[in-house]
Amino acid sequence: MKKHPFQNFTIDHTTMLFHPKLYIMSYVVFRIIFGTTPEDLLYEKKRKGKDGQKDVSMTYATRLGEWQPKEKNDPLNTIFALVQPSEPAGTPSHVRTMLEGHDAVAHVQHLALRTPDLIAFHKHCVERGVQFVTPILKDDHENLIQVFSGEWFLPGSKSSGFFFEFLQRDPSDSELATIQKANKQSWFRDETFLGLYDEKEREYQSGNVLSFFKKDLFEAILAKVGDKQVYEITETDLEQIETMMIEMTAKANKT
């Protein structure tokens, strides 16, 4: 079949619905972990407060990056990856659990964000307390390296089934050597995508699903924010939160 020019799609944006605590946490993560700036905030819409109460943030949109191709004609592909429960009926399947847990036949499992330097970004995240299901992996079909975060959900609540993938395409030989050495040291079972699939299966069968942040760090960030709305969070607030994240993570790693 012929592909028409009007079928050359690219993803313009992704809309996510969050619990209020995750909503405020998302702003902190986008600013500190993903490095967005006030200039990246495209809009924030507020609901007018009633009876003298302050306005409530309804929605905001932020730009995460502006990807520049290496060459003028270097394509920036828009890719959909689709997964179905492939295990026989009646046998454990984390994919089936994710779907049934949301009473849905379709579910956004993860967002994949591309970075030009995955090793540096991974180090940045780990120092600030982000948890990862896998070490950095080498894809067995494409020339890329990737890593998968813990899921976004409230401490004590059931898992959401949503997490992030961070990837880098066309890694150098030295970068591949670095992650291969790190994976040998961590004794990771499978250094490909199937490694992720198996790890998620183990998580869901055990009932111990890794979260994006540990409970104590998650709660400490929310306590630092207090009852502020997104539009009330200052640069000083974010600097103090980031310092706290680094200090708490360093202390936890020493124990």
mmCIF file of C-alpha atoms in Angstrom:
data_model
loop_
_atom_site.group_PDB
_atom_site.id
_atom_site.type_symbol
_atom_site.label_atom_id
_atom_site.label_comp_id
_atom_site.label_asym_id
_atom_site.label_seq_id
_atom_site.Cartn_x
_atom_site.Cartn_y
_atom_site.Cartn_z
ATOM 1 C CA MET A 1 0.000 0.000 0.000
ATOM 2 C CA LYS A 2 1.142 3.515 -0.765
ATOM 3 C CA LYS A 3 1.939 5.874 2.103
ATOM 4 C CA HIS A 4 0.533 9.362 1.529
ATOM 5 C CA PRO A 5 2.333 12.543 2.639
ATOM 6 C CA PHE A 6 -0.538 13.376 4.999
ATOM 7 C CA GLN A 7 0.152 10.096 6.831
ATOM 8 C CA ASN A 8 3.612 11.212 7.938
ATOM 9 C CA PHE A 9 2.666 11.693 11.583
ATOM 10 C CA THR A 10 4.696 12.842 14.529
ATOM 11 C CA ILE A 11 3.503 12.921 18.135
ATOM 12 C CA ASP A 12 2.635 16.492 19.052
ATOM 13 C CA HIS A 13 1.991 15.967 22.747
ATOM 14 C CA THR A 14 0.878 13.442 25.346
ATOM 15 C CA THR A 15 -1.904 14.155 27.838
ATOM 16 C CA MET A 16 -1.726 12.433 31.214
ATOM 17 C CA LEU A 17 -4.300 12.341 34.015
ATOM 18 C CA PHE A 18 -2.842 12.386 37.534
ATOM 19 C CA HIS A 19 -3.969 12.136 41.136
ATOM 20 C CA PRO A 20 -3.433 15.584 42.760
ATOM 21 C CA LYS A 21 -0.353 14.382 44.654
ATOM 22 C CA LEU A 22 1.185 12.939 41.491
ATOM 23 C CA TYR A 23 0.184 16.098 39.617
ATOM 24 C CA ILE A 24 2.269 18.299 41.906
ATOM 25 C CA MET A 25 5.035 15.669 41.957
ATOM 26 C CA SER A 26 5.113 15.682 38.154
ATOM 27 C CA TYR A 27 6.016 19.373 38.132
ATOM 28 C CA VAL A 28 8.902 18.759 40.532
ATOM 29 C CA VAL A 29 10.127 15.837 38.413
ATOM 30 C CA PHE A 30 9.894 17.751 35.146
ATOM 31 C CA ARG A 31 11.836 20.672 36.608
ATOM 32 C CA ILE A 32 14.519 18.777 38.553
ATOM 33 C CA ILE A 33 14.890 15.402 36.837
ATOM 34 C CA PHE A 34 14.012 16.372 33.252
ATOM 35 C CA GLY A 35 15.547 19.837 33.482
ATOM 36 C CA THR A 36 12.653 21.913 32.171
ATOM 37 C CA THR A 37 12.785 25.665 32.743
ATOM 38 C CA PRO A 38 10.132 28.331 33.384
ATOM 39 C CA GLU A 39 10.454 29.206 29.691
ATOM 40 C CA ASP A 40 9.462 25.616 28.812
ATOM 41 C CA LEU A 41 6.103 26.023 30.566
ATOM 42 C CA LEU A 42 3.759 26.469 27.612
ATOM 43 C CA TYR A 43 0.683 27.175 29.690
ATOM 44 C CA GLU A 44 -0.995 26.632 33.029
ATOM 45 C CA LYS A 45 -4.748 26.934 33.399
ATOM 46 C CA LYS A 46 -6.404 27.506 36.751
ATOM 47 C CA ARG A 47 -9.836 27.005 38.228
ATOM 48 C CA LYS A 48 -11.022 30.086 40.097
ATOM 49 C CA GLY A 49 -11.054 29.540 43.838
ATOM 50 C CA LYS A 50 -14.399 29.754 45.614
ATOM 51 C CA ASP A 51 -15.271 31.737 48.728
ATOM 52 C CA GLY A 52 -11.926 33.498 48.906
ATOM 53 C CA GLN A 53 -9.853 30.341 48.423
ATOM 54 C CA LYS A 54 -6.834 30.454 46.134
ATOM 55 C CA ASP A 55 -7.035 29.354 42.517
ATOM 56 C CA VAL A 56 -6.490 25.662 41.779
ATOM 57 C CA SER A 57 -4.157 24.543 39.011
ATOM 58 C CA MET A 58 -6.190 22.538 36.465
ATOM 59 C CA THR A 59 -3.613 21.690 33.820
ATOM 60 C CA TYR A 60 -0.193 22.693 32.587
ATOM 61 C CA ALA A 61 1.929 21.826 29.576
ATOM 62 C CA THR A 62 5.698 21.844 29.447
ATOM 63 C CA ARG A 63 8.213 21.311 26.670
ATOM 64 C CA LEU A 64 10.770 18.607 27.483
ATOM 65 C CA GLY A 65 13.148 19.240 24.623
ATOM 66 C CA GLU A 66 13.703 20.308 21.047
ATOM 67 C CA TRP A 67 15.422 17.473 19.226
ATOM 68 C CA GLN A 68 17.819 18.432 16.474
ATOM 69 C CA PRO A 69 18.759 15.789 13.871
ATOM 70 C CA LYS A 70 22.455 15.100 13.338
ATOM 71 C CA GLU A 71 22.070 15.840 9.644
ATOM 72 C CA LYS A 72 19.543 17.842 7.664
ATOM 73 C CA ASN A 73 17.879 14.737 6.245
ATOM 74 C CA ASP A 74 18.188 12.636 9.393
ATOM 75 C CA PRO A 75 14.625 11.393 10.097
ATOM 76 C CA LEU A 76 13.035 11.715 13.518
ATOM 77 C CA ASN A 77 10.772 8.692 13.620
ATOM 78 C CA THR A 78 7.450 8.495 15.420
ATOM 79 C CA ILE A 79 7.116 4.976 16.764
ATOM 80 C CA PHE A 80 4.313 3.033 18.428
ATOM 81 C CA ALA A 81 5.215 -0.158 20.306
ATOM 82 C CA LEU A 82 2.289 -2.465 21.084
ATOM 83 C CA VAL A 83 2.225 -5.381 23.512
ATOM 84 C CA GLN A 84 -0.430 -7.991 24.250
ATOM 85 C CA PRO A 85 -0.600 -10.674 26.959
ATOM 86 C CA SER A 86 1.203 -13.564 25.290
ATOM 87 C CA GLU A 87 1.035 -16.042 28.160
ATOM 88 C CA PRO A 88 -1.657 -18.763 28.087
ATOM 89 C CA ALA A 89 -4.911 -17.900 29.869
ATOM 90 C CA GLY A 90 -4.735 -18.692 33.566
ATOM 91 C CA THR A 91 -0.966 -18.192 33.829
ATOM 92 C CA PRO A 92 0.678 -15.096 35.354
ATOM 93 C CA SER A 93 1.004 -12.105 33.015
ATOM 94 C CA HIS A 94 1.918 -8.612 34.169
ATOM 95 C CA VAL A 95 0.498 -7.218 30.906
ATOM 96 C CA ARG A 96 -2.866 -8.857 31.593
ATOM 97 C CA THR A 97 -2.733 -7.641 35.198
ATOM 98 C CA MET A 98 -2.098 -4.060 34.055
ATOM 99 C CA LEU A 99 -5.085 -4.187 31.705
ATOM 100 C CA GLU A 100 -7.468 -5.911 34.101
ATOM 101 C CA GLY A 101 -6.350 -3.699 36.991
ATOM 102 C CA HIS A 102 -7.566 -0.680 35.054
ATOM 103 C CA ASP A 103 -10.663 -2.454 33.726
ATOM 104 C CA ALA A 104 -9.433 -1.583 30.248
ATOM 105 C CA VAL A 105 -8.604 -3.151 26.915
ATOM 106 C CA ALA A 106 -5.953 -0.493 26.244
ATOM 107 C CA HIS A 107 -3.454 1.170 28.566
ATOM 108 C CA VAL A 108 -0.453 3.477 28.102
ATOM 109 C CA GLN A 109 2.339 1.505 29.744
ATOM 110 C CA HIS A 110 5.309 3.814 29.347
ATOM 111 C CA LEU A 111 6.654 6.897 27.608
ATOM 112 C CA ALA A 112 10.023 6.641 25.878
ATOM 113 C CA LEU A 113 12.138 9.803 26.018
ATOM 114 C CA ARG A 114 15.275 10.099 23.903
ATOM 115 C CA THR A 115 18.437 11.731 25.258
ATOM 116 C CA PRO A 116 21.791 12.388 23.549
ATOM 117 C CA ASP A 117 23.678 11.091 26.629
ATOM 118 C CA LEU A 118 21.891 8.318 28.495
ATOM 119 C CA ILE A 119 24.773 7.452 30.813
ATOM 120 C CA ALA A 120 25.027 11.037 32.100
ATOM 121 C CA PHE A 121 21.244 11.361 32.433
ATOM 122 C CA HIS A 122 21.015 8.042 34.290
ATOM 123 C CA LYS A 123 23.683 9.212 36.759
ATOM 124 C CA HIS A 124 21.785 12.497 37.228
ATOM 125 C CA CYS A 125 18.587 10.582 38.032
ATOM 126 C CA VAL A 126 20.169 8.062 40.392
ATOM 127 C CA GLU A 127 21.835 10.833 42.410
ATOM 128 C CA ARG A 128 18.379 12.374 42.922
ATOM 129 C CA GLY A 129 16.695 9.178 44.038
ATOM 130 C CA VAL A 130 15.027 7.915 40.866
ATOM 131 C CA GLN A 131 14.680 4.129 40.930
ATOM 132 C CA PHE A 132 15.152 1.951 37.862
ATOM 133 C CA VAL A 133 13.797 -1.515 37.145
ATOM 134 C CA THR A 134 16.779 -2.321 34.939
ATOM 135 C CA PRO A 135 20.327 -1.144 34.417
ATOM 136 C CA ILE A 136 21.073 0.455 31.046
ATOM 137 C CA LEU A 137 20.350 -2.171 28.384
ATOM 138 C CA LYS A 138 21.458 -2.699 24.783
ATOM 139 C CA ASP A 139 18.543 -3.340 22.450
ATOM 140 C CA ASP A 140 19.059 -6.603 20.585
ATOM 141 C CA HIS A 141 17.453 -5.386 17.335
ATOM 142 C CA GLU A 142 18.192 -1.665 17.117
ATOM 143 C CA ASN A 143 21.344 0.350 17.693
ATOM 144 C CA LEU A 144 20.242 1.928 20.945
ATOM 145 C CA ILE A 145 20.672 1.725 24.692
ATOM 146 C CA GLN A 146 17.770 2.105 27.111
ATOM 147 C CA VAL A 147 16.783 2.067 30.769
ATOM 148 C CA PHE A 148 13.387 1.780 32.473
ATOM 149 C CA SER A 149 12.231 3.642 35.573
ATOM 150 C CA GLY A 150 10.067 2.505 38.435
ATOM 151 C CA GLU A 151 6.332 3.134 38.156
ATOM 152 C CA TRP A 152 4.488 6.311 39.097
ATOM 153 C CA PHE A 153 2.036 5.635 41.911
ATOM 154 C CA LEU A 154 1.236 6.867 45.400
ATOM 155 C CA PRO A 155 3.010 5.157 48.311
ATOM 156 C CA GLY A 156 0.768 2.434 49.664
ATOM 157 C CA SER A 157 -1.550 2.407 46.648
ATOM 158 C CA LYS A 158 -1.674 -0.214 43.916
ATOM 159 C CA SER A 159 0.749 0.118 41.036
ATOM 160 C CA SER A 160 -0.267 2.309 38.117
ATOM 161 C CA GLY A 161 1.315 0.298 35.328
ATOM 162 C CA PHE A 162 2.956 3.500 34.034
ATOM 163 C CA PHE A 163 6.684 4.181 33.876
ATOM 164 C CA PHE A 164 9.329 5.885 31.736
ATOM 165 C CA GLU A 165 11.848 4.564 29.268
ATOM 166 C CA PHE A 166 14.907 6.686 28.546
ATOM 167 C CA LEU A 167 16.957 5.842 25.485
ATOM 168 C CA GLN A 168 19.889 6.907 23.368
ATOM 169 C CA ARG A 169 20.293 5.950 19.741
ATOM 170 C CA ASP A 170 23.642 5.224 18.064
ATOM 171 C CA PRO A 171 25.758 4.814 21.220
ATOM 172 C CA SER A 172 29.528 4.841 20.809
ATOM 173 C CA ASP A 173 31.719 1.785 21.379
ATOM 174 C CA SER A 174 33.036 3.314 24.598
ATOM 175 C CA GLU A 175 29.484 3.871 25.881
ATOM 176 C CA LEU A 176 28.587 0.258 25.091
ATOM 177 C CA ALA A 177 31.692 -0.933 26.915
ATOM 178 C CA THR A 178 30.729 1.170 29.945
ATOM 179 C CA ILE A 179 27.237 -0.291 30.271
ATOM 180 C CA GLN A 180 28.406 -3.846 29.601
ATOM 181 C CA LYS A 181 30.906 -3.532 32.441
ATOM 182 C CA ALA A 182 28.228 -2.089 34.737
ATOM 183 C CA ASN A 183 25.779 -4.874 33.896
ATOM 184 C CA LYS A 184 28.341 -7.571 34.632
ATOM 185 C CA GLN A 185 28.928 -5.988 38.014
ATOM 186 C CA SER A 186 25.176 -5.950 38.740
ATOM 187 C CA TRP A 187 24.721 -9.560 37.543
ATOM 188 C CA PHE A 188 21.705 -8.565 35.498
ATOM 189 C CA ARG A 189 19.920 -11.551 34.002
ATOM 190 C CA ASP A 190 19.193 -10.308 30.483
ATOM 191 C CA GLU A 191 20.674 -7.223 28.827
ATOM 192 C CA THR A 192 17.916 -6.866 26.185
ATOM 193 C CA PHE A 193 14.236 -5.831 26.082
ATOM 194 C CA LEU A 194 13.259 -9.300 27.272
ATOM 195 C CA GLY A 195 15.145 -8.443 30.429
ATOM 196 C CA LEU A 196 12.606 -5.683 31.097
ATOM 197 C CA TYR A 197 9.691 -7.989 30.341
ATOM 198 C CA ASP A 198 10.979 -10.645 32.726
ATOM 199 C CA GLU A 199 11.715 -8.098 35.460
ATOM 200 C CA LYS A 200 8.187 -6.663 35.237
ATOM 201 C CA GLU A 201 6.784 -10.195 35.365
ATOM 202 C CA ARG A 202 8.762 -10.899 38.536
ATOM 203 C CA GLU A 203 7.572 -7.632 40.073
ATOM 204 C CA TYR A 204 3.901 -8.290 39.434
ATOM 205 C CA GLN A 205 4.057 -11.912 40.555
ATOM 206 C CA SER A 206 5.766 -10.901 43.801
ATOM 207 C CA GLY A 207 3.453 -7.929 44.366
ATOM 208 C CA ASN A 208 6.518 -5.760 45.000
ATOM 209 C CA VAL A 209 6.461 -3.215 42.169
ATOM 210 C CA LEU A 210 9.300 -0.702 42.190
ATOM 211 C CA SER A 211 8.191 2.933 42.405
ATOM 212 C CA PHE A 212 9.763 5.971 40.710
ATOM 213 C CA PHE A 213 10.813 7.342 44.117
ATOM 214 C CA LYS A 214 11.088 5.525 47.431
ATOM 215 C CA LYS A 215 8.266 6.253 49.860
ATOM 216 C CA ASP A 216 10.312 8.422 52.233
ATOM 217 C CA LEU A 217 11.660 10.610 49.424
ATOM 218 C CA PHE A 218 8.234 10.919 47.792
ATOM 219 C CA GLU A 219 6.671 12.033 51.070
ATOM 220 C CA ALA A 220 9.564 14.388 51.863
ATOM 221 C CA ILE A 221 9.131 16.149 48.511
ATOM 222 C CA LEU A 222 5.392 16.567 49.057
ATOM 223 C CA ALA A 223 6.002 17.856 52.577
ATOM 224 C CA LYS A 224 8.469 20.404 51.210
ATOM 225 C CA VAL A 225 5.937 21.598 48.629
ATOM 226 C CA GLY A 226 3.161 21.758 51.219
ATOM 227 C CA ASP A 227 -0.175 23.018 49.939
ATOM 228 C CA LYS A 228 1.318 25.092 47.122
ATOM 229 C CA GLN A 229 -0.163 24.970 43.645
ATOM 230 C CA VAL A 230 2.116 24.586 40.615
ATOM 231 C CA TYR A 231 2.099 28.325 39.950
ATOM 232 C CA GLU A 232 3.224 28.993 43.539
ATOM 233 C CA ILE A 233 6.351 26.801 43.470
ATOM 234 C CA THR A 234 9.414 29.045 43.292
ATOM 235 C CA GLU A 235 12.927 28.505 41.972
ATOM 236 C CA THR A 236 14.135 28.570 45.580
ATOM 237 C CA ASP A 237 11.671 25.803 46.457
ATOM 238 C CA LEU A 238 13.009 23.658 43.621
ATOM 239 C CA GLU A 239 16.640 24.292 44.563
ATOM 240 C CA GLN A 240 15.923 23.264 48.157
ATOM 241 C CA ILE A 241 14.014 20.171 47.032
ATOM 242 C CA GLU A 242 16.830 19.116 44.711
ATOM 243 C CA THR A 243 19.408 19.529 47.484
ATOM 244 C CA MET A 244 17.215 17.444 49.785
ATOM 245 C CA MET A 245 16.831 14.736 47.126
ATOM 246 C CA ILE A 246 20.592 14.477 46.654
ATOM 247 C CA GLU A 247 21.294 14.448 50.393
ATOM 248 C CA MET A 248 18.607 11.866 51.215
ATOM 249 C CA THR A 249 19.756 9.602 48.384
ATOM 250 C CA ALA A 250 23.417 9.837 49.370
ATOM 251 C CA LYS A 251 22.550 9.065 52.992
ATOM 252 C CA ALA A 252 20.392 6.079 51.996
ATOM 253 C CA ASN A 253 23.187 4.688 49.815
ATOM 254 C CA LYS A 254 25.609 4.773 52.749
ATOM 255 C CA THR A 255 23.366 2.678 54.998
#
